[in-house]
Short mmCIF file of N, CA and C in Angstrom, two decimals:
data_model
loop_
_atom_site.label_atom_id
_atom_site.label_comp_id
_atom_site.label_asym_id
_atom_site.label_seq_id
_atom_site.Cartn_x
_atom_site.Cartn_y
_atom_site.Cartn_z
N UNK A 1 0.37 -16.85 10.85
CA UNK A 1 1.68 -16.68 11.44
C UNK A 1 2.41 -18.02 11.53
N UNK A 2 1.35 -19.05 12.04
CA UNK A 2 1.94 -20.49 11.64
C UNK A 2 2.73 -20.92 10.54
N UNK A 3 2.22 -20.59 9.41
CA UNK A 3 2.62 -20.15 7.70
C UNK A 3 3.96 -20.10 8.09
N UNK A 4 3.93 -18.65 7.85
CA UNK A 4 5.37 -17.69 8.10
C UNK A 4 6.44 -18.68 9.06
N UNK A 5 6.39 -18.80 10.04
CA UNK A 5 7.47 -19.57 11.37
C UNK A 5 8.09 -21.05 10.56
N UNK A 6 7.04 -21.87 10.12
CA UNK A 6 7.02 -22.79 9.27
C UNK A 6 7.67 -22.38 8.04
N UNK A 7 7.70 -21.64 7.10
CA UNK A 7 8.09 -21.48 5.97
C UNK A 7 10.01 -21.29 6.21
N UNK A 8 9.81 -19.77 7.56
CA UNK A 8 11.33 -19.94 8.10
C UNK A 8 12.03 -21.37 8.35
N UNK A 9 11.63 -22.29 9.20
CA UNK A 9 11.87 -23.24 9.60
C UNK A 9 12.46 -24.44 8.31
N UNK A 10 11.56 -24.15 7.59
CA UNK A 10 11.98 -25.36 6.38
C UNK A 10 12.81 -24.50 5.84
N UNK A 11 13.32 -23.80 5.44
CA UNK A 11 14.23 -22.93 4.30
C UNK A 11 15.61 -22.79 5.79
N UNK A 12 15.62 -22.50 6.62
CA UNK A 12 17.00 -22.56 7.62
C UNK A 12 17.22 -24.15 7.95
N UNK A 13 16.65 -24.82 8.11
CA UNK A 13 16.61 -26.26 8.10
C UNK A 13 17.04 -27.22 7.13
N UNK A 14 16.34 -27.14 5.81
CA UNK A 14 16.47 -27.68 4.63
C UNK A 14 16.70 -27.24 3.56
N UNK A 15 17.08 -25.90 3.92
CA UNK A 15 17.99 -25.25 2.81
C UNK A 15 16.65 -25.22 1.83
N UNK A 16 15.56 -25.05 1.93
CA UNK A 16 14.24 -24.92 0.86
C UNK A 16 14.77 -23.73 0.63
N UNK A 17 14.63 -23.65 -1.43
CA UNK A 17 14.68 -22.52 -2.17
C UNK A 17 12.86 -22.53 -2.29
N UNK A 18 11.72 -21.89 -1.93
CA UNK A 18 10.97 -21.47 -2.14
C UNK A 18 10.34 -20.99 -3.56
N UNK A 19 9.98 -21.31 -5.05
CA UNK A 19 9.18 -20.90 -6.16
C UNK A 19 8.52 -19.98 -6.05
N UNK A 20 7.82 -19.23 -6.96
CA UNK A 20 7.48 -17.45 -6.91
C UNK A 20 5.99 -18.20 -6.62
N UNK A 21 5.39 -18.85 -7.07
CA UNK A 21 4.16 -19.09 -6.51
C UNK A 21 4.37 -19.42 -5.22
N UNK A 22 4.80 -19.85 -4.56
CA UNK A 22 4.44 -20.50 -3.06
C UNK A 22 5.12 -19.31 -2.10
N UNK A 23 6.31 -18.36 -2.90
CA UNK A 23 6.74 -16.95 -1.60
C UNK A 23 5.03 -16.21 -2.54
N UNK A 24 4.61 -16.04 -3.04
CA UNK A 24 2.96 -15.10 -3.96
C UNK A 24 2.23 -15.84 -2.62
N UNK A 25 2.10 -17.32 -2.69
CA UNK A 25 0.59 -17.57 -1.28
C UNK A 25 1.13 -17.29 0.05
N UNK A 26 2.23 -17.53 0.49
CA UNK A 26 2.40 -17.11 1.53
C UNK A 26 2.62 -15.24 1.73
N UNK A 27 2.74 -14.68 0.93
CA UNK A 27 2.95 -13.28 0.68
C UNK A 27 1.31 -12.72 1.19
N UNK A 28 0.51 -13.51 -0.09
CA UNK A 28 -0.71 -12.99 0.31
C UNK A 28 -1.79 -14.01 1.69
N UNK A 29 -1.15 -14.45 1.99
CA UNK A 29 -2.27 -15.02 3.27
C UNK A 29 -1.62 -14.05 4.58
N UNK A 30 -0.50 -13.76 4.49
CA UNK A 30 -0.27 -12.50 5.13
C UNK A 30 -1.13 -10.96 5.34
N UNK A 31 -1.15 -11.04 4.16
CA UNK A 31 -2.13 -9.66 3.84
C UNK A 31 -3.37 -10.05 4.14
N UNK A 32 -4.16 -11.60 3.99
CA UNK A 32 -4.97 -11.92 4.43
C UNK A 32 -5.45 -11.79 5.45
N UNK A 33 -4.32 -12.03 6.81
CA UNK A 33 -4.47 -12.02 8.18
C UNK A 33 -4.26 -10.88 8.79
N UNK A 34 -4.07 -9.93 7.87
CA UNK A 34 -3.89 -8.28 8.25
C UNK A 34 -2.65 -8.15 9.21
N UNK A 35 -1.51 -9.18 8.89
CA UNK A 35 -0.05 -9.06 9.88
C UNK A 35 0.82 -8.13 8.59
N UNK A 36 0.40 -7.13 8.45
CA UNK A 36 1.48 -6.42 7.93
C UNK A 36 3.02 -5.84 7.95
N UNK A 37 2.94 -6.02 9.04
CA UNK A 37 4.47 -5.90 9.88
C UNK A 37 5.13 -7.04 9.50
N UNK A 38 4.51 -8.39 9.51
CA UNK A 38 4.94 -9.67 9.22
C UNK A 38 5.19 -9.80 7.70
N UNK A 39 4.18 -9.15 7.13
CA UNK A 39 4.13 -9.36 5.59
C UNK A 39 5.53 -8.04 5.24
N UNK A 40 5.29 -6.87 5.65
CA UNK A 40 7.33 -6.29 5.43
C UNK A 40 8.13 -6.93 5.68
N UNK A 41 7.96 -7.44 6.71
CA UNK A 41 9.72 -8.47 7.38
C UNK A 41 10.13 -9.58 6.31
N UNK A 42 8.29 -9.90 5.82
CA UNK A 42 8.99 -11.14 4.68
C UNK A 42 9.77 -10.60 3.55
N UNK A 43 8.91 -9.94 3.11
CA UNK A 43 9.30 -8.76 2.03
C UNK A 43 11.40 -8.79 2.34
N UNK A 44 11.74 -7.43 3.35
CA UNK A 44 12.53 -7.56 3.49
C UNK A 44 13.69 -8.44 3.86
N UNK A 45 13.23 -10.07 4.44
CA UNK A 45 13.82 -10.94 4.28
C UNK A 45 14.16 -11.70 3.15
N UNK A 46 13.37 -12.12 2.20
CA UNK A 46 13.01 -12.99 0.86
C UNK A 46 13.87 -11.94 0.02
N UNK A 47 13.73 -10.56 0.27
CA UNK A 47 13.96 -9.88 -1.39
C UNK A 47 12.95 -10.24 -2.16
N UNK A 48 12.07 -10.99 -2.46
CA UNK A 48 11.16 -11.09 -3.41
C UNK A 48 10.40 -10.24 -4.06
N UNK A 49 9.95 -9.88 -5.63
CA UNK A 49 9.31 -9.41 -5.95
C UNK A 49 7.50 -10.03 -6.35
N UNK A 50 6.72 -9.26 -5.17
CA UNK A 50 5.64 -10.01 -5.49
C UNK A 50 4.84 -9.96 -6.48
N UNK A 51 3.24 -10.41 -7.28
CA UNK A 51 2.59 -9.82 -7.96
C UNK A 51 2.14 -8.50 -7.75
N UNK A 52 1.69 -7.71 -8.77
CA UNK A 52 1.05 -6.71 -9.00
C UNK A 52 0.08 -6.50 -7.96
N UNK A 53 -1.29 -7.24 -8.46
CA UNK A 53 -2.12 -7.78 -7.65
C UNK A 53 -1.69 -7.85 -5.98
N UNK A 54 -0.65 -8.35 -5.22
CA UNK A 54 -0.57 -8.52 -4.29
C UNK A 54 0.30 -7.26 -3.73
N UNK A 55 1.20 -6.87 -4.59
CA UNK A 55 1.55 -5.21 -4.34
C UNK A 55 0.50 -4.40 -3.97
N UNK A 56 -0.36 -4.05 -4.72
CA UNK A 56 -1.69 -3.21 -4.73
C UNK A 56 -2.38 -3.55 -3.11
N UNK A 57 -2.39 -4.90 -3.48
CA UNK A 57 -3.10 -4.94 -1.92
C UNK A 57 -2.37 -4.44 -0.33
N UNK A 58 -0.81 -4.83 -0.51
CA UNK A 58 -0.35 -4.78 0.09
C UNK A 58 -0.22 -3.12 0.85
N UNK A 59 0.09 -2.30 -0.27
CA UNK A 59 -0.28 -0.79 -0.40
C UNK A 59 -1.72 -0.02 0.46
N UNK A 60 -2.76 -0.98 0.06
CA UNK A 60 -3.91 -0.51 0.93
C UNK A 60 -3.78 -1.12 2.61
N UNK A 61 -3.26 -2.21 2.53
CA UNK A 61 -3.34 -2.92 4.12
C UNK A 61 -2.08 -1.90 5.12
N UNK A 62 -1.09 -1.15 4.24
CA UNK A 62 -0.54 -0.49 4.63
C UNK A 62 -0.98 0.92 5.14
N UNK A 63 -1.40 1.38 4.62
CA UNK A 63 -2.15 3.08 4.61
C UNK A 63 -3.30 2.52 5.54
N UNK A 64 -4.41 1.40 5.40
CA UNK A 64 -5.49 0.93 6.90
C UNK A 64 -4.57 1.10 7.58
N UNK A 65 -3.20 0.62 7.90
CA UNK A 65 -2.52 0.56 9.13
C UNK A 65 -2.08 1.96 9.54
N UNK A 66 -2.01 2.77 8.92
CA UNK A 66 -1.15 4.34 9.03
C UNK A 66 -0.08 3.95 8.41
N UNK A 67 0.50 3.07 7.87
CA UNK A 67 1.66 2.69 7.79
C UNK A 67 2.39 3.88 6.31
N UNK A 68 1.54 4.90 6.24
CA UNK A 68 1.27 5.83 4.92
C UNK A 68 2.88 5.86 4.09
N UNK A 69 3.92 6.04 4.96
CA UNK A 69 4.94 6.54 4.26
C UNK A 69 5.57 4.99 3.34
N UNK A 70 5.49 4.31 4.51
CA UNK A 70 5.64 2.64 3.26
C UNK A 70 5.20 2.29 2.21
N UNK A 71 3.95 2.81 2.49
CA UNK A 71 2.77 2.25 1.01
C UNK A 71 3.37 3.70 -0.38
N UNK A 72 4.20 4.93 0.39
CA UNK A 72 4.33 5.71 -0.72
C UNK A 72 5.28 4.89 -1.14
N UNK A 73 6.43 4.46 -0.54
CA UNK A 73 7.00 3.86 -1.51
C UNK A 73 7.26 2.67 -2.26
N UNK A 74 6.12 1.76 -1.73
CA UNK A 74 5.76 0.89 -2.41
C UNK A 74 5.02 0.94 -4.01
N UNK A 75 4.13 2.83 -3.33
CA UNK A 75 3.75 3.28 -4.97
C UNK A 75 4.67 3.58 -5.82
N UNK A 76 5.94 4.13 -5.52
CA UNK A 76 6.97 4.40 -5.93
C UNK A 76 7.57 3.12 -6.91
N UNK A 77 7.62 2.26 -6.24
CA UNK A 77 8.41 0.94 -7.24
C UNK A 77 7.28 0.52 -7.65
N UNK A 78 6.07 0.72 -7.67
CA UNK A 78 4.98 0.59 -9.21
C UNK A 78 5.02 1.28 -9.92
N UNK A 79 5.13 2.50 -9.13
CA UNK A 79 5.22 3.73 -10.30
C UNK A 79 6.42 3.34 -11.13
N UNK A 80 7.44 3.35 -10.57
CA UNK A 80 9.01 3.02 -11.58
C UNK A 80 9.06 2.01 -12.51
N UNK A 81 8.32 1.02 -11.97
CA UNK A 81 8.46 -0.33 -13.11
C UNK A 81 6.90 0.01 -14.00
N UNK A 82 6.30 0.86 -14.09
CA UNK A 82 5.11 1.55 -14.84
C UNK A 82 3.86 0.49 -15.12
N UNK A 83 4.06 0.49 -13.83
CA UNK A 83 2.96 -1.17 -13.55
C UNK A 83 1.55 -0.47 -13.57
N UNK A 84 1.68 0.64 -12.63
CA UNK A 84 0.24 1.66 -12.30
C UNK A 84 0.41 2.83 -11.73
N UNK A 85 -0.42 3.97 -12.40
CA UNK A 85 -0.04 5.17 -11.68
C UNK A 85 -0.48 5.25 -10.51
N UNK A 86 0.38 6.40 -9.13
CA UNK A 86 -0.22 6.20 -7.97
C UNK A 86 -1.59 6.65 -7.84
N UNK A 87 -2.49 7.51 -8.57
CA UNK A 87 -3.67 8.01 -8.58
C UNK A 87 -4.62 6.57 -9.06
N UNK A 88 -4.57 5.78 -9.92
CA UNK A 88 -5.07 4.88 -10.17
C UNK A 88 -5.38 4.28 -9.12
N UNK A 89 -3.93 3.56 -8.19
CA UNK A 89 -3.95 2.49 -7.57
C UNK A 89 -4.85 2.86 -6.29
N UNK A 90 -4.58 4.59 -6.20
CA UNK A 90 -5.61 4.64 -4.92
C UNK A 90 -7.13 4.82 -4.96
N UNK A 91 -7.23 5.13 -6.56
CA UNK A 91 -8.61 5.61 -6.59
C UNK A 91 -9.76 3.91 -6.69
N UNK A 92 -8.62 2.54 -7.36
CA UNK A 92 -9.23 1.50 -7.28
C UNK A 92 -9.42 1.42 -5.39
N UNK A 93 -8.64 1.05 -4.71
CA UNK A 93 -8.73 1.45 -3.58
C UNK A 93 -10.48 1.96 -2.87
N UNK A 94 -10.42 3.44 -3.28
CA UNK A 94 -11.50 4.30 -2.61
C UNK A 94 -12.66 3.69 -3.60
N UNK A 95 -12.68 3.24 -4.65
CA UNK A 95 -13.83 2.52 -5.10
C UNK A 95 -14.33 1.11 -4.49
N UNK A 96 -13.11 0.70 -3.87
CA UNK A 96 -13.72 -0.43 -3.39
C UNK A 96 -14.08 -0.89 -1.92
N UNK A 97 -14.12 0.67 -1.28
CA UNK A 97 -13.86 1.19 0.34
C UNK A 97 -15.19 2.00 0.33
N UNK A 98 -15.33 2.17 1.47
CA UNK A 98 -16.43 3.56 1.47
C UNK A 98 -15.48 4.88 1.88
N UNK A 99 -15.99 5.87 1.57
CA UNK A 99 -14.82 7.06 2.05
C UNK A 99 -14.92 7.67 3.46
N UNK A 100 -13.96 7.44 3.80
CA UNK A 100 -14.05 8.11 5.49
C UNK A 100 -13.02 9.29 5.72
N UNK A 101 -13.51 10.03 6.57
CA UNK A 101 -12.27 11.00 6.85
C UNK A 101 -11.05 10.36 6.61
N UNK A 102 -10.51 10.01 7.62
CA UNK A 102 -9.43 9.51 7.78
C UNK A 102 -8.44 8.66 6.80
N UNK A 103 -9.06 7.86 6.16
CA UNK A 103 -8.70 7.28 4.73
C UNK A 103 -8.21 8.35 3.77
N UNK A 104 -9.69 9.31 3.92
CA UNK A 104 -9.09 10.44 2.52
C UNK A 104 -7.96 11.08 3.09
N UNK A 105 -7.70 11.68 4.21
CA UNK A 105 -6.37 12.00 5.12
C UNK A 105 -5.36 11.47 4.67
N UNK A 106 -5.53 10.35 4.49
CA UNK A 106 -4.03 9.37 4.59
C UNK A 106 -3.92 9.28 3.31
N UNK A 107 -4.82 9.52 1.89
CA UNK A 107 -4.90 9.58 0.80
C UNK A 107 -4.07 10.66 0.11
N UNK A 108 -4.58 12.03 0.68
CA UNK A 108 -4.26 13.06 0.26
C UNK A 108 -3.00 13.18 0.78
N UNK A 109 -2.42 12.99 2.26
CA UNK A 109 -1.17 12.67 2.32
C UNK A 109 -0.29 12.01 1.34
N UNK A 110 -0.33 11.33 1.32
CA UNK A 110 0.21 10.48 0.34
C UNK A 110 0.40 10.87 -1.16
N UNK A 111 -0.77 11.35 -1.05
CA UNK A 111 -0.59 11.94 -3.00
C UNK A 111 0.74 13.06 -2.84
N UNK A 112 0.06 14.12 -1.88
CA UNK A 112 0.95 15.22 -1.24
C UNK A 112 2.64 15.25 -1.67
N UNK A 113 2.94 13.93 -0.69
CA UNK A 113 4.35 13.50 -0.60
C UNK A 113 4.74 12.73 -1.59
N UNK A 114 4.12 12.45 -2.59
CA UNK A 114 4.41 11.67 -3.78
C UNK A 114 4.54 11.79 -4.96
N UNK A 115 4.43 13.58 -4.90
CA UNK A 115 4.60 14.45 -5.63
C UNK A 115 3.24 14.57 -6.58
N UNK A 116 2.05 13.77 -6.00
CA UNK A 116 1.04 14.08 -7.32
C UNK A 116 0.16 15.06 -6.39
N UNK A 117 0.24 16.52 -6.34
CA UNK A 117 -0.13 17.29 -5.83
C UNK A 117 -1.85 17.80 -6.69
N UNK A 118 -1.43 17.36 -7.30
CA UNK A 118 -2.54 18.26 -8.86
C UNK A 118 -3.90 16.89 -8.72
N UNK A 119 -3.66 15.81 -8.52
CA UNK A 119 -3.98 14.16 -7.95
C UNK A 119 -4.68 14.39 -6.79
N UNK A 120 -3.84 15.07 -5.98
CA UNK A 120 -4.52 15.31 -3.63
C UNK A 120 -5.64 16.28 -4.31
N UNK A 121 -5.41 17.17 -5.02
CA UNK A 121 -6.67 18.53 -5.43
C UNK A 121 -7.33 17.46 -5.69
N UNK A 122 -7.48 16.80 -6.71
CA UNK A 122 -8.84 16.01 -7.83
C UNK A 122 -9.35 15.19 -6.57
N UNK A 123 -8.96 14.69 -6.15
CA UNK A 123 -9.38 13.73 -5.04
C UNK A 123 -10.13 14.51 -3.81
N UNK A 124 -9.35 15.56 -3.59
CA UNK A 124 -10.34 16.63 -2.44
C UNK A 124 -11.52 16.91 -3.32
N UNK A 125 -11.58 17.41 -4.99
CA UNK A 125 -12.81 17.75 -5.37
C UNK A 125 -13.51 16.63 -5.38
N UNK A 126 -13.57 15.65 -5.33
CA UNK A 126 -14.29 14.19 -5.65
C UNK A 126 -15.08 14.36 -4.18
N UNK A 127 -14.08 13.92 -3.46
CA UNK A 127 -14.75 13.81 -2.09
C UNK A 127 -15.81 15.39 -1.30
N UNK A 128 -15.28 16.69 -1.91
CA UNK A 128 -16.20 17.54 -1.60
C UNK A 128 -17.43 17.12 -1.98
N UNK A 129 -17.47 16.88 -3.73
CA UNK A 129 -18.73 16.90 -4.28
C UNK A 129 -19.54 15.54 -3.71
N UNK A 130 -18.89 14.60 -3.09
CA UNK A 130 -20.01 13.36 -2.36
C UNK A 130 -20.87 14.02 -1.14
N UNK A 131 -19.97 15.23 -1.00
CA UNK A 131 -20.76 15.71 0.65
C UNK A 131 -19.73 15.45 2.02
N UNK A 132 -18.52 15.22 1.92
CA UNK A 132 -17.04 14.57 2.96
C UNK A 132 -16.16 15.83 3.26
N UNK A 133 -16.26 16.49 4.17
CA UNK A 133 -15.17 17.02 4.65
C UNK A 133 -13.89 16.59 5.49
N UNK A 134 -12.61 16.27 4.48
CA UNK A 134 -12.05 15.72 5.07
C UNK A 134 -11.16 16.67 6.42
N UNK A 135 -11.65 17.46 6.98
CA UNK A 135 -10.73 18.13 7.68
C UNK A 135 -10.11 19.19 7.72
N UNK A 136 -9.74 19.58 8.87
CA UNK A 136 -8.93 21.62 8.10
C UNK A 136 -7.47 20.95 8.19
N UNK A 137 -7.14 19.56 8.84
CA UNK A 137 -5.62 19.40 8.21
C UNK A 137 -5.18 19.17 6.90
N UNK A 138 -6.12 18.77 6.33
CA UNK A 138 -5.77 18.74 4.57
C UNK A 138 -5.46 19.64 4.08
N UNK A 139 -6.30 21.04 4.52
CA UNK A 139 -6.13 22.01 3.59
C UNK A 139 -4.74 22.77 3.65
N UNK A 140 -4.32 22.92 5.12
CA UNK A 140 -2.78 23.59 4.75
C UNK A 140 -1.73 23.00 4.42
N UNK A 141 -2.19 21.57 4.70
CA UNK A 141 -0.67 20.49 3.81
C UNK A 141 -1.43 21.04 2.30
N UNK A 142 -2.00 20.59 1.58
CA UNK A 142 -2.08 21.23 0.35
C UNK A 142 -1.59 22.58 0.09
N UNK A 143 -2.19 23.23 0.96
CA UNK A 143 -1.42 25.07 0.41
C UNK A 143 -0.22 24.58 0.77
N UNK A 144 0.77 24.02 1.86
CA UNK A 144 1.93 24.08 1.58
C UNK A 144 2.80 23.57 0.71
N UNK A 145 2.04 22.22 0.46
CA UNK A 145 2.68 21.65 -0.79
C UNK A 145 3.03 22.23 -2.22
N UNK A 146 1.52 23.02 -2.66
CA UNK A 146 1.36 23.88 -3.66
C UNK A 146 2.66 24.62 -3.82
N UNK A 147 2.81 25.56 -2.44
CA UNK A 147 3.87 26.86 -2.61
C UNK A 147 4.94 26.31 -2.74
N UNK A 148 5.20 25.41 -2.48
CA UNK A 148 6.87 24.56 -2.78
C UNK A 148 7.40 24.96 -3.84
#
């Protein structure tokens, strides 16, 4: 957070234009320190477009937080600039997580509302066949999504 206050400070002060590497380390030592709220505000302050890499991450530190509907549309402007599909980015994600209720919750949400409905199914069959019930709230957001 020191970072961040400091980084403000020199750029309102000294008029610092900031280089894409140095808004990239301060972007990601954010995500580092799990201040995600801090790491949007930069976001939405800077305008900056960050790496891939630090998108992706940013996406998971979002959804740990509940922060679910942000990270959709953060998949959204990957998805658009065809950087990575949203099923990809979450399934690197759940490979590199252990699966918990609640994660797959916020997973299948997400697919749900992100229109990859056919994506929330494959992912419920994945997680059935490990032995994971994620819940009886999954199942009627799926039937409702379906009937749409």
């Amino acid at each position: 957070m020191f970072s961040l206050w400091f980084f403000r400070w020199l750029c309102s002060t000294f008029h610092y234009k900031p280089d894409y590497v140095s808004l990239n380390l301060l972007f990601g030592s954010l995500l580092d320190a799990r201040a995600v709220k801090a790491a949007k505000g930069f976001l939405d302050s800077t305008g900056f477009n960050p790496a891939v890499t630090l998108l992706e991450r940013y996406v998971k530190c979002l959804c740990k937080d509940g922060l679910v509907d942000e990270g959709i549309k953060v998949c959204t402007l990957l998805k658009e600039k065809k950087l990575r599909s949203l099923l990809e980015l979450y399934h690197q994600g759940m490979r590199e997580s252990e699966f918990d209720v609640v994660r797959v919750q916020c997973l299948i949400r997400a697919l749900c509302e992100g229109g990859e409905v056919s994506q929330a199914y494959e992912l419920l069959k994945k997680v059935l066949k490990q032995g994971l019930d994620p819940g009886h709230a999954v199942y009627p957001q799926l039937i409702s999504i379906w009937l749409r």
